[in-house]
Amino acid sequence: MAQTEQFAEPAVLARPHRWPPGDGVGVFHDVRQAMGWKAAPAGTLEARLAERYLSALDAADAGRPTPECRRPLFRYRHHPGVRPVQFALAGLHAHIAHDLVLAVVDTCRTRDCEPAALEGEFERVGDLLALLEERIHDELMPGPDLLRIADPLTHLVSTWSLERAREAAWTVARVLRQLRGFPAAAEEFAEQNDAGAGLVVRFLLTPCR
């Protein structure tokens, strides 16, 4: 595996793992924690990304509504037919398609800048997410012998592309920033994006055993 880079959200590392072994929500959280962490200045894109992720977990813990894209994860977190690699990739997709999009918008709002000013930070976060995807495949994907009898899982996992998810997230964030003067339209567009991300998450959680 490539040398591990570090995410910059110590708050995620500090968050206690409150889920039993095999819990689908905990699968993604564990892999993400294992990447290693270091301090990051408040207001950076990485810090905003962590805030969005943690707010969804906190909402679920408190019984408050969660983003639509994460509801399938909470609903199927104990499903015996869903493999750990599926939970991890579903969590990663929600992290990109929802959290990263809104993290870009949050950062632009705070700095009063356009997304173009964040391209460097966005690329760095994208590289870290790529390493996270690599770790998911290395640690959670069944070995070749099992894959021969679990071909639907191979097909399912191979249909998802991190690069396309990142590209879509960047496009959505740019549109949302352009809609900042039209709150109703921006809210509707964000809700549609959340719902679309939820469909992908639900697909990734298709039982494969």
mmCIF file with all atom_site columns, C-alpha atoms in Angstrom, residues 40-195:
data_model
loop_
_atom_site.group_PDB
_atom_site.id
_atom_site.type_symbol
_atom_site.label_atom_id
_atom_site.label_alt_id
_atom_site.label_comp_id
_atom_site.label_asym_id
_atom_site.label_entity_id
_atom_site.label_seq_id
_atom_site.pdbx_PDB_ins_code
_atom_site.Cartn_x
_atom_site.Cartn_y
_atom_site.Cartn_z
_atom_site.occupancy
_atom_site.B_iso_or_equiv
_atom_site.pdbx_formal_charge
_atom_site.auth_seq_id
_atom_site.auth_comp_id
_atom_site.auth_asym_id
_atom_site.auth_atom_id
_atom_site.pdbx_PDB_model_num
ATOM 1   C CA . ALA A 1 40  ? -5.082  21.402  11.253  1.00 0.00 ? 40  ALA A CA 1
ATOM 2   C CA . PRO A 1 41  ? -5.944  25.088  11.459  1.00 0.00 ? 41  PRO A CA 1
ATOM 3   C CA . ALA A 1 42  ? -9.609  25.803  12.058  1.00 0.00 ? 42  ALA A CA 1
ATOM 4   C CA . GLY A 1 43  ? -11.432 26.846  8.929   1.00 0.00 ? 43  GLY A CA 1
ATOM 5   C CA . THR A 1 44  ? -9.420  24.717  6.521   1.00 0.00 ? 44  THR A CA 1
ATOM 6   C CA . LEU A 1 45  ? -11.259 22.473  4.089   1.00 0.00 ? 45  LEU A CA 1
ATOM 7   C CA . GLU A 1 46  ? -10.075 19.380  5.967   1.00 0.00 ? 46  GLU A CA 1
ATOM 8   C CA . ALA A 1 47  ? -11.395 20.756  9.252   1.00 0.00 ? 47  ALA A CA 1
ATOM 9   C CA . ARG A 1 48  ? -14.739 21.637  7.674   1.00 0.00 ? 48  ARG A CA 1
ATOM 10  C CA . LEU A 1 49  ? -14.950 18.143  6.218   1.00 0.00 ? 49  LEU A CA 1
ATOM 11  C CA . ALA A 1 50  ? -14.488 16.659  9.684   1.00 0.00 ? 50  ALA A CA 1
ATOM 12  C CA . GLU A 1 51  ? -17.143 18.967  11.120  1.00 0.00 ? 51  GLU A CA 1
ATOM 13  C CA . ARG A 1 52  ? -19.702 17.796  8.561   1.00 0.00 ? 52  ARG A CA 1
ATOM 14  C CA . TYR A 1 53  ? -18.880 14.149  9.202   1.00 0.00 ? 53  TYR A CA 1
ATOM 15  C CA . LEU A 1 54  ? -19.026 14.467  12.978  1.00 0.00 ? 54  LEU A CA 1
ATOM 16  C CA . SER A 1 55  ? -22.266 16.449  12.899  1.00 0.00 ? 55  SER A CA 1
ATOM 17  C CA . ALA A 1 56  ? -23.975 13.568  11.069  1.00 0.00 ? 56  ALA A CA 1
ATOM 18  C CA . LEU A 1 57  ? -22.751 11.052  13.653  1.00 0.00 ? 57  LEU A CA 1
ATOM 19  C CA . ASP A 1 58  ? -23.787 13.299  16.523  1.00 0.00 ? 58  ASP A CA 1
ATOM 20  C CA . ALA A 1 59  ? -27.240 13.790  14.998  1.00 0.00 ? 59  ALA A CA 1
ATOM 21  C CA . ALA A 1 60  ? -27.720 10.031  14.756  1.00 0.00 ? 60  ALA A CA 1
ATOM 22  C CA . ASP A 1 61  ? -26.555 9.521   18.345  1.00 0.00 ? 61  ASP A CA 1
ATOM 23  C CA . ALA A 1 62  ? -29.011 12.167  19.541  1.00 0.00 ? 62  ALA A CA 1
ATOM 24  C CA . GLY A 1 63  ? -31.912 10.820  17.492  1.00 0.00 ? 63  GLY A CA 1
ATOM 25  C CA . ARG A 1 64  ? -32.033 13.889  15.258  1.00 0.00 ? 64  ARG A CA 1
ATOM 26  C CA . PRO A 1 65  ? -32.566 13.706  11.478  1.00 0.00 ? 65  PRO A CA 1
ATOM 27  C CA . THR A 1 66  ? -29.430 12.797  9.539   1.00 0.00 ? 66  THR A CA 1
ATOM 28  C CA . PRO A 1 67  ? -28.518 13.659  5.938   1.00 0.00 ? 67  PRO A CA 1
ATOM 29  C CA . GLU A 1 68  ? -30.548 11.517  3.561   1.00 0.00 ? 68  GLU A CA 1
ATOM 30  C CA . CYS A 1 69  ? -27.407 10.026  2.052   1.00 0.00 ? 69  CYS A CA 1
ATOM 31  C CA . ARG A 1 70  ? -26.492 8.426   5.391   1.00 0.00 ? 70  ARG A CA 1
ATOM 32  C CA . ARG A 1 71  ? -29.895 7.016   6.263   1.00 0.00 ? 71  ARG A CA 1
ATOM 33  C CA . PRO A 1 72  ? -29.324 3.731   4.384   1.00 0.00 ? 72  PRO A CA 1
ATOM 34  C CA . LEU A 1 73  ? -26.105 3.256   6.373   1.00 0.00 ? 73  LEU A CA 1
ATOM 35  C CA . PHE A 1 74  ? -27.938 3.635   9.657   1.00 0.00 ? 74  PHE A CA 1
ATOM 36  C CA . ARG A 1 75  ? -30.836 1.508   8.432   1.00 0.00 ? 75  ARG A CA 1
ATOM 37  C CA . TYR A 1 76  ? -28.737 -1.433  7.196   1.00 0.00 ? 76  TYR A CA 1
ATOM 38  C CA . ARG A 1 77  ? -25.807 -1.152  9.615   1.00 0.00 ? 77  ARG A CA 1
ATOM 39  C CA . HIS A 1 78  ? -26.529 -4.629  11.057  1.00 0.00 ? 78  HIS A CA 1
ATOM 40  C CA . HIS A 1 79  ? -27.672 -6.369  7.850   1.00 0.00 ? 79  HIS A CA 1
ATOM 41  C CA . PRO A 1 80  ? -25.951 -9.777  7.676   1.00 0.00 ? 80  PRO A CA 1
ATOM 42  C CA . GLY A 1 81  ? -25.899 -9.761  3.878   1.00 0.00 ? 81  GLY A CA 1
ATOM 43  C CA . VAL A 1 82  ? -23.857 -6.572  3.522   1.00 0.00 ? 82  VAL A CA 1
ATOM 44  C CA . ARG A 1 83  ? -20.058 -6.966  3.550   1.00 0.00 ? 83  ARG A CA 1
ATOM 45  C CA . PRO A 1 84  ? -17.699 -4.638  5.458   1.00 0.00 ? 84  PRO A CA 1
ATOM 46  C CA . VAL A 1 85  ? -16.192 -3.339  2.211   1.00 0.00 ? 85  VAL A CA 1
ATOM 47  C CA . GLN A 1 86  ? -19.668 -2.233  1.129   1.00 0.00 ? 86  GLN A CA 1
ATOM 48  C CA . PHE A 1 87  ? -20.257 -0.315  4.358   1.00 0.00 ? 87  PHE A CA 1
ATOM 49  C CA . ALA A 1 88  ? -16.873 1.361   4.017   1.00 0.00 ? 88  ALA A CA 1
ATOM 50  C CA . LEU A 1 89  ? -17.389 2.413   0.395   1.00 0.00 ? 89  LEU A CA 1
ATOM 51  C CA . ALA A 1 90  ? -20.928 3.592   1.135   1.00 0.00 ? 90  ALA A CA 1
ATOM 52  C CA . GLY A 1 91  ? -19.581 5.709   3.987   1.00 0.00 ? 91  GLY A CA 1
ATOM 53  C CA . LEU A 1 92  ? -16.850 7.056   1.734   1.00 0.00 ? 92  LEU A CA 1
ATOM 54  C CA . HIS A 1 93  ? -19.364 8.025   -0.939  1.00 0.00 ? 93  HIS A CA 1
ATOM 55  C CA . ALA A 1 94  ? -21.519 9.897   1.578   1.00 0.00 ? 94  ALA A CA 1
ATOM 56  C CA . HIS A 1 95  ? -18.369 11.592  2.868   1.00 0.00 ? 95  HIS A CA 1
ATOM 57  C CA . ILE A 1 96  ? -17.507 12.838  -0.627  1.00 0.00 ? 96  ILE A CA 1
ATOM 58  C CA . ALA A 1 97  ? -20.907 13.461  -2.209  1.00 0.00 ? 97  ALA A CA 1
ATOM 59  C CA . HIS A 1 98  ? -22.348 15.228  0.840   1.00 0.00 ? 98  HIS A CA 1
ATOM 60  C CA . ASP A 1 99  ? -19.734 16.190  3.432   1.00 0.00 ? 99  ASP A CA 1
ATOM 61  C CA . LEU A 1 100 ? -17.053 17.351  1.001   1.00 0.00 ? 100 LEU A CA 1
ATOM 62  C CA . VAL A 1 101 ? -19.541 19.351  -1.064  1.00 0.00 ? 101 VAL A CA 1
ATOM 63  C CA . LEU A 1 102 ? -20.814 21.263  1.955   1.00 0.00 ? 102 LEU A CA 1
ATOM 64  C CA . ALA A 1 103 ? -17.310 21.610  3.383   1.00 0.00 ? 103 ALA A CA 1
ATOM 65  C CA . VAL A 1 104 ? -16.278 23.465  0.217   1.00 0.00 ? 104 VAL A CA 1
ATOM 66  C CA . VAL A 1 105 ? -19.342 25.710  0.479   1.00 0.00 ? 105 VAL A CA 1
ATOM 67  C CA . ASP A 1 106 ? -18.689 26.332  4.192   1.00 0.00 ? 106 ASP A CA 1
ATOM 68  C CA . THR A 1 107 ? -15.063 27.251  3.540   1.00 0.00 ? 107 THR A CA 1
ATOM 69  C CA . CYS A 1 108 ? -15.960 29.577  0.673   1.00 0.00 ? 108 CYS A CA 1
ATOM 70  C CA . ARG A 1 109 ? -18.516 31.316  2.861   1.00 0.00 ? 109 ARG A CA 1
ATOM 71  C CA . THR A 1 110 ? -16.054 31.764  5.724   1.00 0.00 ? 110 THR A CA 1
ATOM 72  C CA . ARG A 1 111 ? -13.282 33.108  3.509   1.00 0.00 ? 111 ARG A CA 1
ATOM 73  C CA . ASP A 1 112 ? -15.591 34.974  1.137   1.00 0.00 ? 112 ASP A CA 1
ATOM 74  C CA . CYS A 1 113 ? -13.931 33.327  -1.839  1.00 0.00 ? 113 CYS A CA 1
ATOM 75  C CA . GLU A 1 114 ? -14.840 31.223  -4.851  1.00 0.00 ? 114 GLU A CA 1
ATOM 76  C CA . PRO A 1 115 ? -14.187 27.461  -5.086  1.00 0.00 ? 115 PRO A CA 1
ATOM 77  C CA . ALA A 1 116 ? -11.308 28.094  -7.482  1.00 0.00 ? 116 ALA A CA 1
ATOM 78  C CA . ALA A 1 117 ? -9.340  29.498  -4.539  1.00 0.00 ? 117 ALA A CA 1
ATOM 79  C CA . LEU A 1 118 ? -9.646  26.110  -2.807  1.00 0.00 ? 118 LEU A CA 1
ATOM 80  C CA . GLU A 1 119 ? -8.437  23.912  -5.653  1.00 0.00 ? 119 GLU A CA 1
ATOM 81  C CA . GLY A 1 120 ? -5.145  23.133  -3.931  1.00 0.00 ? 120 GLY A CA 1
ATOM 82  C CA . GLU A 1 121 ? -6.851  22.119  -0.696  1.00 0.00 ? 121 GLU A CA 1
ATOM 83  C CA . PHE A 1 122 ? -9.454  20.158  -2.617  1.00 0.00 ? 122 PHE A CA 1
ATOM 84  C CA . GLU A 1 123 ? -6.746  18.202  -4.438  1.00 0.00 ? 123 GLU A CA 1
ATOM 85  C CA . ARG A 1 124 ? -4.974  17.431  -1.168  1.00 0.00 ? 124 ARG A CA 1
ATOM 86  C CA . VAL A 1 125 ? -8.179  16.169  0.412   1.00 0.00 ? 125 VAL A CA 1
ATOM 87  C CA . GLY A 1 126 ? -8.859  14.169  -2.747  1.00 0.00 ? 126 GLY A CA 1
ATOM 88  C CA . ASP A 1 127 ? -5.449  12.505  -2.498  1.00 0.00 ? 127 ASP A CA 1
ATOM 89  C CA . LEU A 1 128 ? -6.127  11.558  1.115   1.00 0.00 ? 128 LEU A CA 1
ATOM 90  C CA . LEU A 1 129 ? -9.511  10.132  0.181   1.00 0.00 ? 129 LEU A CA 1
ATOM 91  C CA . ALA A 1 130 ? -7.833  8.080   -2.556  1.00 0.00 ? 130 ALA A CA 1
ATOM 92  C CA . LEU A 1 131 ? -5.488  6.605   0.047   1.00 0.00 ? 131 LEU A CA 1
ATOM 93  C CA . LEU A 1 132 ? -8.507  5.860   2.206   1.00 0.00 ? 132 LEU A CA 1
ATOM 94  C CA . GLU A 1 133 ? -10.168 4.018   -0.679  1.00 0.00 ? 133 GLU A CA 1
ATOM 95  C CA . GLU A 1 134 ? -6.963  2.042   -1.219  1.00 0.00 ? 134 GLU A CA 1
ATOM 96  C CA . ARG A 1 135 ? -6.915  1.040   2.428   1.00 0.00 ? 135 ARG A CA 1
ATOM 97  C CA . ILE A 1 136 ? -10.548 -0.060  2.226   1.00 0.00 ? 136 ILE A CA 1
ATOM 98  C CA . HIS A 1 137 ? -9.780  -2.345  -0.710  1.00 0.00 ? 137 HIS A CA 1
ATOM 99  C CA . ASP A 1 138 ? -6.596  -3.695  0.878   1.00 0.00 ? 138 ASP A CA 1
ATOM 100 C CA . GLU A 1 139 ? -8.118  -4.461  4.267   1.00 0.00 ? 139 GLU A CA 1
ATOM 101 C CA . LEU A 1 140 ? -11.771 -5.239  3.611   1.00 0.00 ? 140 LEU A CA 1
ATOM 102 C CA . MET A 1 141 ? -12.052 -6.741  0.131   1.00 0.00 ? 141 MET A CA 1
ATOM 103 C CA . PRO A 1 142 ? -12.291 -10.555 0.280   1.00 0.00 ? 142 PRO A CA 1
ATOM 104 C CA . GLY A 1 143 ? -9.413  -12.554 -1.178  1.00 0.00 ? 143 GLY A CA 1
ATOM 105 C CA . PRO A 1 144 ? -9.433  -14.052 -4.709  1.00 0.00 ? 144 PRO A CA 1
ATOM 106 C CA . ASP A 1 145 ? -10.763 -17.429 -3.582  1.00 0.00 ? 145 ASP A CA 1
ATOM 107 C CA . LEU A 1 146 ? -13.811 -15.865 -1.975  1.00 0.00 ? 146 LEU A CA 1
ATOM 108 C CA . LEU A 1 147 ? -14.377 -13.497 -4.878  1.00 0.00 ? 147 LEU A CA 1
ATOM 109 C CA . ARG A 1 148 ? -14.872 -16.387 -7.259  1.00 0.00 ? 148 ARG A CA 1
ATOM 110 C CA . ILE A 1 149 ? -17.969 -17.358 -5.321  1.00 0.00 ? 149 ILE A CA 1
ATOM 111 C CA . ALA A 1 150 ? -18.994 -13.778 -4.611  1.00 0.00 ? 150 ALA A CA 1
ATOM 112 C CA . ASP A 1 151 ? -18.859 -12.298 -8.095  1.00 0.00 ? 151 ASP A CA 1
ATOM 113 C CA . PRO A 1 152 ? -21.804 -9.930  -7.446  1.00 0.00 ? 152 PRO A CA 1
ATOM 114 C CA . LEU A 1 153 ? -19.659 -8.208  -4.805  1.00 0.00 ? 153 LEU A CA 1
ATOM 115 C CA . THR A 1 154 ? -16.804 -7.729  -7.278  1.00 0.00 ? 154 THR A CA 1
ATOM 116 C CA . HIS A 1 155 ? -19.211 -6.239  -9.799  1.00 0.00 ? 155 HIS A CA 1
ATOM 117 C CA . LEU A 1 156 ? -20.815 -3.976  -7.209  1.00 0.00 ? 156 LEU A CA 1
ATOM 118 C CA . VAL A 1 157 ? -17.540 -2.602  -5.866  1.00 0.00 ? 157 VAL A CA 1
ATOM 119 C CA . SER A 1 158 ? -16.078 -2.064  -9.336  1.00 0.00 ? 158 SER A CA 1
ATOM 120 C CA . THR A 1 159 ? -19.012 0.089   -10.449 1.00 0.00 ? 159 THR A CA 1
ATOM 121 C CA . TRP A 1 160 ? -18.115 2.861   -7.988  1.00 0.00 ? 160 TRP A CA 1
ATOM 122 C CA . SER A 1 161 ? -15.456 5.410   -8.935  1.00 0.00 ? 161 SER A CA 1
ATOM 123 C CA . LEU A 1 162 ? -13.826 7.708   -6.408  1.00 0.00 ? 162 LEU A CA 1
ATOM 124 C CA . GLU A 1 163 ? -12.573 9.985   -9.166  1.00 0.00 ? 163 GLU A CA 1
ATOM 125 C CA . ARG A 1 164 ? -16.062 10.504  -10.559 1.00 0.00 ? 164 ARG A CA 1
ATOM 126 C CA . ALA A 1 165 ? -17.464 11.064  -7.084  1.00 0.00 ? 165 ALA A CA 1
ATOM 127 C CA . ARG A 1 166 ? -14.821 13.743  -6.477  1.00 0.00 ? 166 ARG A CA 1
ATOM 128 C CA . GLU A 1 167 ? -15.497 15.417  -9.824  1.00 0.00 ? 167 GLU A CA 1
ATOM 129 C CA . ALA A 1 168 ? -19.224 15.457  -9.133  1.00 0.00 ? 168 ALA A CA 1
ATOM 130 C CA . ALA A 1 169 ? -18.649 16.879  -5.644  1.00 0.00 ? 169 ALA A CA 1
ATOM 131 C CA . TRP A 1 170 ? -16.566 19.723  -7.059  1.00 0.00 ? 170 TRP A CA 1
ATOM 132 C CA . THR A 1 171 ? -19.217 20.528  -9.657  1.00 0.00 ? 171 THR A CA 1
ATOM 133 C CA . VAL A 1 172 ? -22.037 20.518  -7.105  1.00 0.00 ? 172 VAL A CA 1
ATOM 134 C CA . ALA A 1 173 ? -20.057 22.713  -4.717  1.00 0.00 ? 173 ALA A CA 1
ATOM 135 C CA . ARG A 1 174 ? -19.408 25.259  -7.464  1.00 0.00 ? 174 ARG A CA 1
ATOM 136 C CA . VAL A 1 175 ? -23.095 25.377  -8.361  1.00 0.00 ? 175 VAL A CA 1
ATOM 137 C CA . LEU A 1 176 ? -24.126 25.801  -4.722  1.00 0.00 ? 176 LEU A CA 1
ATOM 138 C CA . ARG A 1 177 ? -21.676 28.655  -4.332  1.00 0.00 ? 177 ARG A CA 1
ATOM 139 C CA . GLN A 1 178 ? -23.123 30.339  -7.425  1.00 0.00 ? 178 GLN A CA 1
ATOM 140 C CA . LEU A 1 179 ? -26.609 29.976  -5.919  1.00 0.00 ? 179 LEU A CA 1
ATOM 141 C CA . ARG A 1 180 ? -25.686 31.723  -2.654  1.00 0.00 ? 180 ARG A CA 1
ATOM 142 C CA . GLY A 1 181 ? -27.849 34.713  -3.583  1.00 0.00 ? 181 GLY A CA 1
ATOM 143 C CA . PHE A 1 182 ? -30.854 32.419  -4.087  1.00 0.00 ? 182 PHE A CA 1
ATOM 144 C CA . PRO A 1 183 ? -31.319 30.567  -0.777  1.00 0.00 ? 183 PRO A CA 1
ATOM 145 C CA . ALA A 1 184 ? -34.435 28.639  -1.774  1.00 0.00 ? 184 ALA A CA 1
ATOM 146 C CA . ALA A 1 185 ? -32.859 27.357  -4.984  1.00 0.00 ? 185 ALA A CA 1
ATOM 147 C CA . ALA A 1 186 ? -29.624 26.509  -3.179  1.00 0.00 ? 186 ALA A CA 1
ATOM 148 C CA . GLU A 1 187 ? -31.488 24.552  -0.509  1.00 0.00 ? 187 GLU A CA 1
ATOM 149 C CA . GLU A 1 188 ? -33.486 22.624  -3.096  1.00 0.00 ? 188 GLU A CA 1
ATOM 150 C CA . PHE A 1 189 ? -30.354 21.806  -5.091  1.00 0.00 ? 189 PHE A CA 1
ATOM 151 C CA . ALA A 1 190 ? -28.525 20.661  -1.953  1.00 0.00 ? 190 ALA A CA 1
ATOM 152 C CA . GLU A 1 191 ? -31.457 18.434  -1.005  1.00 0.00 ? 191 GLU A CA 1
ATOM 153 C CA . GLN A 1 192 ? -31.510 16.894  -4.479  1.00 0.00 ? 192 GLN A CA 1
ATOM 154 C CA . ASN A 1 193 ? -27.788 16.211  -4.262  1.00 0.00 ? 193 ASN A CA 1
ATOM 155 C CA . ASP A 1 194 ? -28.240 14.614  -0.843  1.00 0.00 ? 194 ASP A CA 1
ATOM 156 C CA . ALA A 1 195 ? -31.031 12.407  -2.182  1.00 0.00 ? 195 ALA A CA 1
#
